[in-house]
Each structure stands twice: as structure tokens, then as C-alpha cells.
CSV table of C-alpha atoms in Angstrom, one decimal:
chain,number,residue,atom,x,y,z
A,395,UNK,CA,26.4,194.6,125.8
A,396,UNK,CA,26.5,192.6,129.0
A,397,UNK,CA,27.0,194.0,132.5
A,398,UNK,CA,27.4,190.6,134.1
A,399,UNK,CA,30.8,189.4,135.1
A,400,UNK,CA,31.9,186.0,133.8
A,401,UNK,CA,33.2,183.4,136.3
A,402,UNK,CA,36.9,183.0,136.3
A,403,UNK,CA,38.3,179.9,134.5
A,404,UNK,CA,40.7,178.2,136.9
A,405,UNK,CA,42.5,176.3,134.1
A,406,UNK,CA,43.9,179.6,132.6
A,407,UNK,CA,46.8,181.5,134.2
A,408,UNK,CA,46.2,185.1,135.1
A,409,UNK,CA,47.1,187.8,132.6
A,410,UNK,CA,48.8,190.5,134.7
A,411,UNK,CA,48.4,194.1,133.7
A,412,UNK,CA,52.1,194.8,134.0
A,413,UNK,CA,55.3,192.8,134.3
A,414,UNK,CA,58.5,194.7,135.0
A,415,UNK,CA,60.5,191.6,135.9
A,416,UNK,CA,63.8,191.1,134.1
A,417,UNK,CA,64.2,188.2,131.8
A,418,UNK,CA,67.2,185.9,132.1
A,419,UNK,CA,69.1,187.7,129.3
A,420,UNK,CA,68.6,191.1,131.1
A,421,UNK,CA,69.5,189.7,134.5
A,422,UNK,CA,72.7,188.3,133.2
A,423,UNK,CA,73.5,191.7,131.5
A,424,UNK,CA,72.8,193.5,134.8
A,425,UNK,CA,75.1,191.1,136.7
A,426,UNK,CA,77.9,191.4,134.1
A,427,UNK,CA,77.6,195.2,134.0
A,428,UNK,CA,77.7,195.5,137.8
A,429,UNK,CA,80.8,193.3,137.9
A,430,UNK,CA,82.4,195.3,135.1
A,431,UNK,CA,81.8,198.7,136.8
A,432,UNK,CA,82.7,197.4,140.2
A,433,UNK,CA,86.0,196.0,139.1
A,434,UNK,CA,86.9,198.8,136.7
A,435,UNK,CA,90.2,200.4,137.8
A,436,UNK,CA,88.7,203.8,137.2
A,437,UNK,CA,86.1,203.2,140.0
A,438,UNK,CA,83.8,205.9,138.8
A,439,UNK,CA,80.2,205.1,139.6
A,440,UNK,CA,78.3,208.3,138.4
A,441,UNK,CA,78.7,210.4,135.2
A,442,UNK,CA,81.5,208.3,133.8
A,443,UNK,CA,82.4,207.2,130.3
A,444,UNK,CA,79.4,204.8,130.1
A,445,UNK,CA,77.0,207.7,130.8
A,446,UNK,CA,78.8,209.8,128.1
A,447,UNK,CA,78.6,206.9,125.6
A,448,UNK,CA,74.9,206.4,126.4
A,449,UNK,CA,74.2,210.1,125.9
A,450,UNK,CA,75.9,210.1,122.5
A,451,UNK,CA,74.1,206.9,121.4
A,452,UNK,CA,70.7,208.2,122.4
A,453,UNK,CA,71.3,211.5,120.7
A,454,UNK,CA,72.2,209.8,117.5
A,455,UNK,CA,69.2,207.4,117.8
A,456,UNK,CA,66.8,210.3,118.2
A,457,UNK,CA,68.5,212.5,115.5
A,458,UNK,CA,69.3,215.2,118.1
A,459,UNK,CA,72.6,217.0,118.6
A,460,UNK,CA,72.7,216.6,122.4
A,461,UNK,CA,71.5,214.3,125.1
A,462,UNK,CA,72.0,214.7,128.8
A,463,UNK,CA,71.3,211.8,131.2
A,464,UNK,CA,69.5,212.7,134.5
A,465,UNK,CA,68.4,210.9,137.6
A,466,UNK,CA,64.7,210.7,136.9
A,467,UNK,CA,62.1,211.8,134.4
A,468,UNK,CA,60.6,214.3,136.9
A,469,UNK,CA,63.9,216.0,137.4
A,470,UNK,CA,64.7,215.9,133.7
A,471,UNK,CA,61.4,217.9,133.1
A,472,UNK,CA,62.2,220.4,135.8
A,473,UNK,CA,65.8,220.9,134.6
A,474,UNK,CA,64.6,221.3,131.0
A,475,UNK,CA,62.1,223.9,132.0
A,476,UNK,CA,64.8,225.9,133.8
A,477,UNK,CA,67.2,225.4,130.9
A,478,UNK,CA,64.7,227.0,128.4
A,479,UNK,CA,64.4,230.0,130.7
A,480,UNK,CA,61.4,229.4,132.9
A,481,UNK,CA,61.7,231.4,136.1
A,482,UNK,CA,59.6,232.0,139.2
A,483,UNK,CA,56.3,233.7,138.4
A,484,UNK,CA,56.2,232.5,134.8
A,485,UNK,CA,53.2,230.5,133.5
A,486,UNK,CA,53.7,227.2,131.9
A,487,UNK,CA,50.8,225.5,130.0
A,488,UNK,CA,50.4,221.8,130.8
A,489,UNK,CA,47.7,219.2,130.0
A,490,UNK,CA,44.9,218.9,132.4
A,491,UNK,CA,45.0,215.1,132.1
A,492,UNK,CA,48.2,213.2,132.7
A,493,UNK,CA,50.8,212.4,135.4
A,494,UNK,CA,51.2,214.6,138.4
A,495,UNK,CA,54.8,215.7,137.6
A,496,UNK,CA,53.5,217.7,134.7
A,497,UNK,CA,52.3,220.3,137.1
A,498,UNK,CA,54.4,219.5,140.2
A,499,UNK,CA,57.7,220.2,138.3
A,500,UNK,CA,56.4,223.6,137.2
A,501,UNK,CA,55.6,224.5,140.8
A,502,UNK,CA,59.0,223.1,142.0
A,503,UNK,CA,60.8,225.8,140.1
A,504,UNK,CA,58.5,228.6,141.3
A,505,UNK,CA,56.4,228.8,138.1
A,506,UNK,CA,52.7,228.5,137.7
A,507,UNK,CA,50.9,225.6,136.0
A,508,UNK,CA,48.1,226.6,133.6
A,509,UNK,CA,45.9,223.6,132.7
A,510,UNK,CA,44.8,223.2,129.1
A,511,UNK,CA,42.1,220.8,128.1
A,512,UNK,CA,42.8,217.7,126.2
A,513,UNK,CA,41.3,216.2,123.0
A,514,UNK,CA,38.7,213.7,124.3
A,515,UNK,CA,39.8,211.1,121.6
A,516,UNK,CA,43.6,211.3,121.8
A,517,UNK,CA,43.6,212.4,125.5
A,518,UNK,CA,46.6,214.7,124.6
A,519,UNK,CA,46.7,218.5,125.0
A,520,UNK,CA,44.3,220.4,122.8
A,521,UNK,CA,46.3,223.1,120.9
A,522,UNK,CA,43.3,225.4,120.5
A,523,UNK,CA,42.5,225.4,124.2
A,524,UNK,CA,46.1,225.7,125.1
A,525,UNK,CA,46.4,228.8,122.9
A,526,UNK,CA,43.4,230.4,124.5
A,527,UNK,CA,45.2,230.3,127.8
A,528,UNK,CA,48.3,232.1,126.7
A,529,UNK,CA,48.9,235.4,128.6
A,530,UNK,CA,51.6,238.0,128.8
A,531,UNK,CA,53.5,236.0,131.4
A,532,UNK,CA,53.3,232.6,129.7
A,533,UNK,CA,56.8,231.3,129.1
A,534,UNK,CA,56.5,227.7,127.9
A,535,UNK,CA,54.1,224.9,126.9
A,536,UNK,CA,54.6,221.2,127.9
A,537,UNK,CA,52.9,218.8,125.5
A,538,UNK,CA,52.9,215.3,126.9
A,539,UNK,CA,52.6,212.2,124.7
A,540,UNK,CA,50.2,209.8,126.4
A,541,UNK,CA,49.5,206.1,126.3
A,542,UNK,CA,49.6,205.2,122.5
A,543,UNK,CA,49.4,208.7,121.0
A,544,UNK,CA,51.8,211.6,120.4
A,545,UNK,CA,50.5,215.1,121.0
A,546,UNK,CA,49.8,217.3,117.9
A,547,UNK,CA,53.3,218.6,117.8
A,548,UNK,CA,53.0,220.6,114.5
A,549,UNK,CA,50.1,222.6,116.0
A,550,UNK,CA,51.9,223.0,119.3
A,551,UNK,CA,55.1,224.2,117.6
A,552,UNK,CA,53.1,226.6,115.5
A,553,UNK,CA,51.3,228.2,118.5
A,554,UNK,CA,54.6,228.5,120.3
A,555,UNK,CA,56.1,230.4,117.4
A,556,UNK,CA,53.1,232.7,117.3
A,557,UNK,CA,53.5,233.6,120.9
A,558,UNK,CA,57.3,233.3,121.4
A,559,UNK,CA,57.0,230.3,123.8
A,560,UNK,CA,59.5,227.6,124.6
A,561,UNK,CA,58.4,224.0,124.0
A,562,UNK,CA,59.5,221.3,126.4
A,563,UNK,CA,58.2,218.0,124.9
A,564,UNK,CA,57.4,215.4,127.5
A,565,UNK,CA,58.2,212.3,125.5
A,566,UNK,CA,58.7,210.2,128.6
A,567,UNK,CA,56.6,207.3,127.2
A,568,UNK,CA,57.4,207.8,123.5
A,569,UNK,CA,61.0,206.9,122.9
A,570,UNK,CA,61.3,205.5,119.4
A,571,UNK,CA,58.0,207.0,118.2
A,572,UNK,CA,57.8,209.2,115.2
A,573,UNK,CA,55.3,211.7,113.8
A,574,UNK,CA,55.6,212.8,110.2
A,575,UNK,CA,59.0,211.1,110.1
A,576,UNK,CA,60.4,213.1,113.1
A,577,UNK,CA,61.3,211.5,116.4
A,578,UNK,CA,59.3,212.1,119.5
A,579,UNK,CA,61.3,214.3,121.8
A,580,UNK,CA,62.9,216.4,119.0
A,581,UNK,CA,59.9,218.7,118.1
A,582,UNK,CA,60.5,221.3,120.8
A,583,UNK,CA,63.4,223.2,122.3
A,584,UNK,CA,64.0,220.2,124.5
A,585,UNK,CA,62.4,216.8,125.0
A,586,UNK,CA,62.8,214.0,127.4
A,587,UNK,CA,62.6,210.2,127.6
A,588,UNK,CA,62.1,208.2,130.8
A,589,UNK,CA,63.8,204.9,131.8
A,590,UNK,CA,61.4,204.1,134.6
A,591,UNK,CA,61.1,200.3,134.8
A,592,UNK,CA,57.7,200.0,133.0
A,593,UNK,CA,58.5,202.5,130.2
A,594,UNK,CA,59.2,201.2,126.7
A,595,UNK,CA,63.0,201.3,127.3
A,596,UNK,CA,62.7,200.9,131.1
A,597,UNK,CA,65.5,199.7,133.3
A,598,UNK,CA,65.9,198.4,136.8
A,599,UNK,CA,66.0,201.9,138.4
A,600,UNK,CA,65.3,205.5,137.9
A,601,UNK,CA,66.7,207.6,135.0
A,602,UNK,CA,65.9,209.8,132.0
A,603,UNK,CA,67.5,211.8,129.3
A,604,UNK,CA,67.0,215.3,127.9
A,605,UNK,CA,67.5,215.7,124.2
A,606,UNK,CA,67.9,219.0,122.4
A,607,UNK,CA,69.6,220.5,119.3
A,608,UNK,CA,70.6,223.6,121.3
A,609,UNK,CA,74.0,223.6,123.0
A,610,UNK,CA,73.0,226.3,125.5
A,611,UNK,CA,70.1,224.1,126.7
A,612,UNK,CA,72.4,221.0,126.8
A,613,UNK,CA,75.0,222.9,128.8
A,614,UNK,CA,72.4,224.3,131.2
A,615,UNK,CA,71.0,220.9,132.0
A,616,UNK,CA,74.4,219.4,132.5
A,617,UNK,CA,75.3,222.1,135.0
A,618,UNK,CA,72.0,222.0,136.8
A,619,UNK,CA,72.0,218.2,137.2
A,620,UNK,CA,75.3,218.4,139.1
A,621,UNK,CA,74.6,221.0,141.7
A,622,UNK,CA,75.4,223.9,139.4
A,623,UNK,CA,78.9,222.7,138.7
A,624,UNK,CA,80.3,222.9,135.1
A,625,UNK,CA,82.0,219.4,135.3
A,626,UNK,CA,85.5,221.0,135.0
A,627,UNK,CA,85.9,223.1,138.1
A,628,UNK,CA,84.8,221.0,141.1
A,629,UNK,CA,83.2,222.8,144.0
A,630,UNK,CA,82.7,225.9,141.9
A,631,UNK,CA,78.9,226.3,141.8
A,632,UNK,CA,77.7,228.7,139.1
A,633,UNK,CA,74.0,228.4,140.1
A,634,UNK,CA,71.7,226.5,142.4
A,635,UNK,CA,71.3,223.1,140.9
A,636,UNK,CA,70.3,219.6,142.1
A,637,UNK,CA,71.6,216.1,142.3
A,638,UNK,CA,70.3,214.4,139.2
A,639,UNK,CA,73.4,212.5,138.2
A,640,UNK,CA,73.2,209.3,136.2
A,641,UNK,CA,74.4,205.9,137.5
A,642,UNK,CA,77.3,204.2,135.6
A,643,UNK,CA,75.9,200.7,136.2
A,644,UNK,CA,72.6,201.6,134.7
A,645,UNK,CA,74.3,203.5,131.9
A,646,UNK,CA,76.3,200.3,131.0
A,647,UNK,CA,73.1,198.2,131.3
A,648,UNK,CA,71.2,200.5,128.9
A,649,UNK,CA,74.1,200.5,126.4
A,650,UNK,CA,74.2,196.8,126.5
A,651,UNK,CA,70.7,196.5,125.3
A,652,UNK,CA,70.4,199.5,123.1
A,653,UNK,CA,70.6,197.4,120.0
A,654,UNK,CA,67.4,195.6,121.2
A,655,UNK,CA,65.4,198.8,121.8
A,656,UNK,CA,63.8,198.5,118.3
A,657,UNK,CA,62.9,194.9,118.9
A,658,UNK,CA,61.3,195.7,122.2
A,659,UNK,CA,59.2,198.5,120.7
A,660,UNK,CA,58.2,196.4,117.7
A,661,UNK,CA,56.8,193.7,120.1
A,662,UNK,CA,54.7,196.3,121.9
A,663,UNK,CA,53.5,197.6,118.6
A,664,UNK,CA,52.6,194.1,117.5
A,665,UNK,CA,50.4,193.6,120.5
A,666,UNK,CA,48.8,197.0,120.1
A,667,UNK,CA,48.1,196.2,116.4
A,668,UNK,CA,46.3,193.0,117.4
A,669,UNK,CA,44.2,194.9,119.9
A,670,UNK,CA,43.3,197.7,117.5
A,671,UNK,CA,42.4,195.2,114.7
A,672,UNK,CA,40.1,193.2,117.1
A,673,UNK,CA,38.5,196.3,118.6
A,674,UNK,CA,37.8,198.3,115.4
A,675,UNK,CA,34.4,196.7,114.9
A,676,UNK,CA,33.4,197.5,118.4
A,677,UNK,CA,33.4,201.3,117.9
A,678,UNK,CA,29.7,201.3,117.1
A,679,UNK,CA,29.0,199.4,120.3
A,680,UNK,CA,30.7,202.1,122.5
A,681,UNK,CA,34.4,201.2,122.6
A,682,UNK,CA,36.9,203.7,121.4
A,683,UNK,CA,40.4,202.2,120.7
A,684,UNK,CA,43.5,203.6,119.0
A,685,UNK,CA,43.5,203.2,115.2
A,686,UNK,CA,45.7,200.7,113.5
A,687,UNK,CA,48.8,202.0,111.8
A,688,UNK,CA,48.2,205.6,112.7
A,689,UNK,CA,51.1,208.1,112.4
A,690,UNK,CA,52.6,209.3,115.7
A,691,UNK,CA,51.8,206.2,117.8
A,692,UNK,CA,53.9,205.2,120.8
A,693,UNK,CA,53.4,202.0,122.7
A,694,UNK,CA,53.7,202.5,126.4
A,695,UNK,CA,50.1,201.9,127.5
A,696,UNK,CA,47.2,200.6,125.4
A,697,UNK,CA,44.1,202.5,126.6
A,698,UNK,CA,40.6,202.1,125.4
A,699,UNK,CA,37.7,204.4,126.3
A,700,UNK,CA,34.1,203.5,127.2
A,701,UNK,CA,31.4,204.9,129.4
A,702,UNK,CA,31.2,201.3,130.8
A,703,UNK,CA,34.8,201.5,132.0
A,704,UNK,CA,34.3,200.2,135.5
A,705,UNK,CA,32.0,197.3,134.4
A,706,UNK,CA,34.5,196.3,131.7
A,707,UNK,CA,37.3,196.3,134.3
A,708,UNK,CA,35.3,194.1,136.6
A,709,UNK,CA,34.5,191.8,133.7
A,710,UNK,CA,38.2,191.4,132.9
A,711,UNK,CA,39.2,190.9,136.6
A,712,UNK,CA,36.7,188.1,136.9
A,713,UNK,CA,38.6,186.3,134.2
A,714,UNK,CA,42.0,187.0,135.7
A,715,UNK,CA,42.9,189.7,133.3
A,716,UNK,CA,44.5,192.8,134.7
A,717,UNK,CA,43.7,196.4,133.7
A,718,UNK,CA,44.4,199.9,135.1
A,719,UNK,CA,42.9,203.3,135.4
A,720,UNK,CA,45.8,205.7,135.4
A,721,UNK,CA,44.4,209.2,136.1
A,722,UNK,CA,40.8,209.0,137.6
A,723,UNK,CA,40.8,212.7,138.3
A,724,UNK,CA,42.0,215.5,136.1
A,725,UNK,CA,45.0,217.3,137.5
A,726,UNK,CA,43.3,220.6,138.3
A,727,UNK,CA,40.8,218.8,140.4
A,728,UNK,CA,43.4,217.2,142.6
A,729,UNK,CA,43.8,218.8,146.0
A,730,UNK,CA,47.5,219.6,145.3
A,731,UNK,CA,46.6,221.8,142.4
A,732,UNK,CA,43.2,223.2,143.4
A,733,UNK,CA,44.6,226.7,143.7
A,734,UNK,CA,45.5,226.7,140.0
A,735,UNK,CA,42.2,225.1,138.7
A,736,UNK,CA,40.7,228.4,137.5
A,737,UNK,CA,37.1,229.5,137.8
A,738,UNK,CA,34.0,229.8,135.5
A,739,UNK,CA,34.8,229.2,131.9
A,740,UNK,CA,38.5,229.1,132.5
A,741,UNK,CA,38.0,226.1,134.8
A,742,UNK,CA,36.0,224.0,132.3
A,743,UNK,CA,38.0,221.2,130.7
A,744,UNK,CA,35.4,218.7,129.4
A,745,UNK,CA,37.9,216.7,127.4
A,746,UNK,CA,40.0,215.9,130.5
A,747,UNK,CA,36.8,215.0,132.4
A,748,UNK,CA,35.8,212.5,129.7
A,749,UNK,CA,39.3,211.0,129.5
A,750,UNK,CA,39.5,210.5,133.3
A,751,UNK,CA,36.0,208.9,133.3
A,752,UNK,CA,36.4,206.6,130.3
A,753,UNK,CA,39.9,205.3,129.9
A,754,UNK,CA,41.0,201.8,130.8
A,755,UNK,CA,44.5,200.4,130.1
A,756,UNK,CA,44.9,196.8,129.0
A,757,UNK,CA,47.9,194.6,129.4
A,758,UNK,CA,50.8,195.7,127.1
A,759,UNK,CA,54.3,194.4,128.1
A,760,UNK,CA,57.1,192.2,126.9
A,761,UNK,CA,56.0,189.3,129.1
A,762,UNK,CA,52.7,189.1,127.3
A,763,UNK,CA,52.3,186.1,125.0
A,764,UNK,CA,50.2,186.0,121.8
A,765,UNK,CA,47.8,183.8,123.7
A,766,UNK,CA,47.5,186.4,126.5
A,767,UNK,CA,46.8,189.2,124.0
A,768,UNK,CA,44.2,187.1,122.2
A,769,UNK,CA,42.6,186.1,125.4
A,770,UNK,CA,42.4,189.8,126.5
A,771,UNK,CA,40.9,190.8,123.1
A,772,UNK,CA,38.4,187.9,123.4
A,773,UNK,CA,37.3,189.0,126.8
A,774,UNK,CA,36.9,192.7,125.7
A,775,UNK,CA,35.0,191.6,122.6
A,776,UNK,CA,32.7,189.3,124.7
A,777,UNK,CA,31.8,192.2,127.0
A,778,UNK,CA,30.5,194.3,124.0
A,779,UNK,CA,28.8,191.4,122.3
């Protein structure tokens, strides 16, 4: 294994870590949709017929009975937690490694985040550790799919049934993924997908959808997203809600490309498969990579793990190849959540510490060419040669 950086080759263009720019086809679709909505005699710009049509299409695509479009993934998670009955003072079990909203949304509704450790290989919530943290005031568990791997949903669902907990499945990064033939987002009482620009079905703006089979949860989210109004009697507020309404231009845009969602995911999967095939022989040299063809894979971020993470990142950067460390510090060690970190044995989360120290995300986006992917794989392989 080399620790020396390689000089950059000027003849080759950079391989950016991410590229959220719209292609010409999508730019034209956005222009056409903006014109269509702007000139529509109805002149309805939020929660109109396009949003309703998108909700129906996404529910059918996921195999769920209901879908409710919201203004962002963060608010979708907060509203879903409220809809399953989480109230102030309840405890909600969340992964110790992941995005900040996993815990912040719990606090935003007055509940208490309880950080469970993660499996050091999958970097998703460890069901055994999560169960060890259940108390008499635990109300829900939030498994989050991460990078290229779905959480162990059968185990999470089983522990929830044993303890009478609600499951809100954070499938923000996993739209289109399946585990044991069942779609991500449909394993719990409610699930959510995010449309943030860099997500697998990202769009030019914020947005998300909550999916569920339970009409009472669907109705609750619909009401909460619209300031507690029921959508029939305007200015009659049944509860304290928020403004998390969906934009009609973005709804029309997403509808216009929904038939390409499978194609977009397939391309990401193709790149991930190339990486995994190339990296499989490097396991004995210290590189952990997602397995090829594993069940329950999603293709948002392709992250490898190595104790030489920083040196590998520098090696790639020297060759013009982007990479990213997403969560360098586990959530309970962030200043914002220090009060909820726990002490002594309850504060130990070795899996999260390993994930934070070892993960490195490689380029995985629709702008990546086969040559870019091969060049990235070559550079990683050379580092471990």
C-alpha cells in the first residue's frame, strides 16, 4: 500500500464527486412545466392536481396505499413522527451515525433522541443495540438507509412488534430499492423519500413524500403539512401544523420524468457494480466495499471503508478525482446533541466511531461516464497495490 500521492495528470479532466446540474432534457422539461403551470387557467401553484397525481403515482410505484408530498425530507420525517403518535417527552431511537435531521427532527417535536450504535460494516442501525436501549417511554424507532445499504428492516420490525413501537423508515436515499422483494419505505408504519437535488430521484428544489398503508397516518400528515387544516375547511385549524406544502411546478416536473426513474437508478447501480467488482480483491489489503448484487442495496452514495481514509482521499484529489466524508463525527458527539449522548456503557457506540473514521464516498452520479468510473476504480486500486 502506498501513502504517496500521485502527481495529477493535466491531460485528463477532473472527475467531480457530485454533479447536480440538469441535462438538456431536464432543463427543457423544467422550462415546459414552468410555462404550463404559469399559464394554467387554474393558477394553483401549491397542492394542486399535479401534486395529487404525483402522490398517487409514487404510492403505486412503491406498492403503498397512500403518499403525501411534503416540502422537505426533514419536515416529512418530523410530520411522520407526529403522525404515528410521538409526543413531547417520548423517546425515539435513531442511529448514532447519519444525517443531523435524524435527531434534530425528534427534538423539534419535543421528543428525546436515543442514539443506537450501527453495524460497522453496513453503517446502518444495529437492531440488537437498538433493542437494548428501549425503555418504558420509548415510542418509536427510526431506521435510516445509508449510502448503498438498506437497514435490517426485518429485525427492526420484529423488535418494534415485541415492544409495541412505531417504525418510521427513513428511506430518503433509497427510493426504488427493495429488500426481500419489498420496497424501501414500506416496511414500517410510515416511510419517506427525499427529492433533494443529489438524491437518486432528486429535483431542482426541496421536497419529499411520506408513504404509508395506514389512512390515519396519511390523513394526519396531510393535515399537519398545511398548518393543521383538513384541506376542506379553510382557516379552520384542527391542530398546530407547519407549512410543508408541495410546489406544483416541481410536482409537474417529477411527473414528467417519473418514467425515467428506473433508468436513472439502473445507471447508478451499474456504476456501483463496476466499483464493487473492481474492489472485491482489495478486501484483504484493507478496503471494505459494498458487495456486488447484494439484496437491499440502494444507490445514493458509494462509500468504501479503510483505516487509510484520509490518505486515500488525498491520493484521489491529487489525480483530480473528488471524494467526500459525510459524517466525520457520530451524532451523539456533536455539540448540538451532547446532552443526549449518554454516559458510561450507554455512551459507547464503537460501530459509529468506526464508520465515522473509515468511510469515504466516491463519485456516483448520472454525469459520470464509464471512463470516469474506471479511472476512479484504477486510482483506488493503485493506492492499495
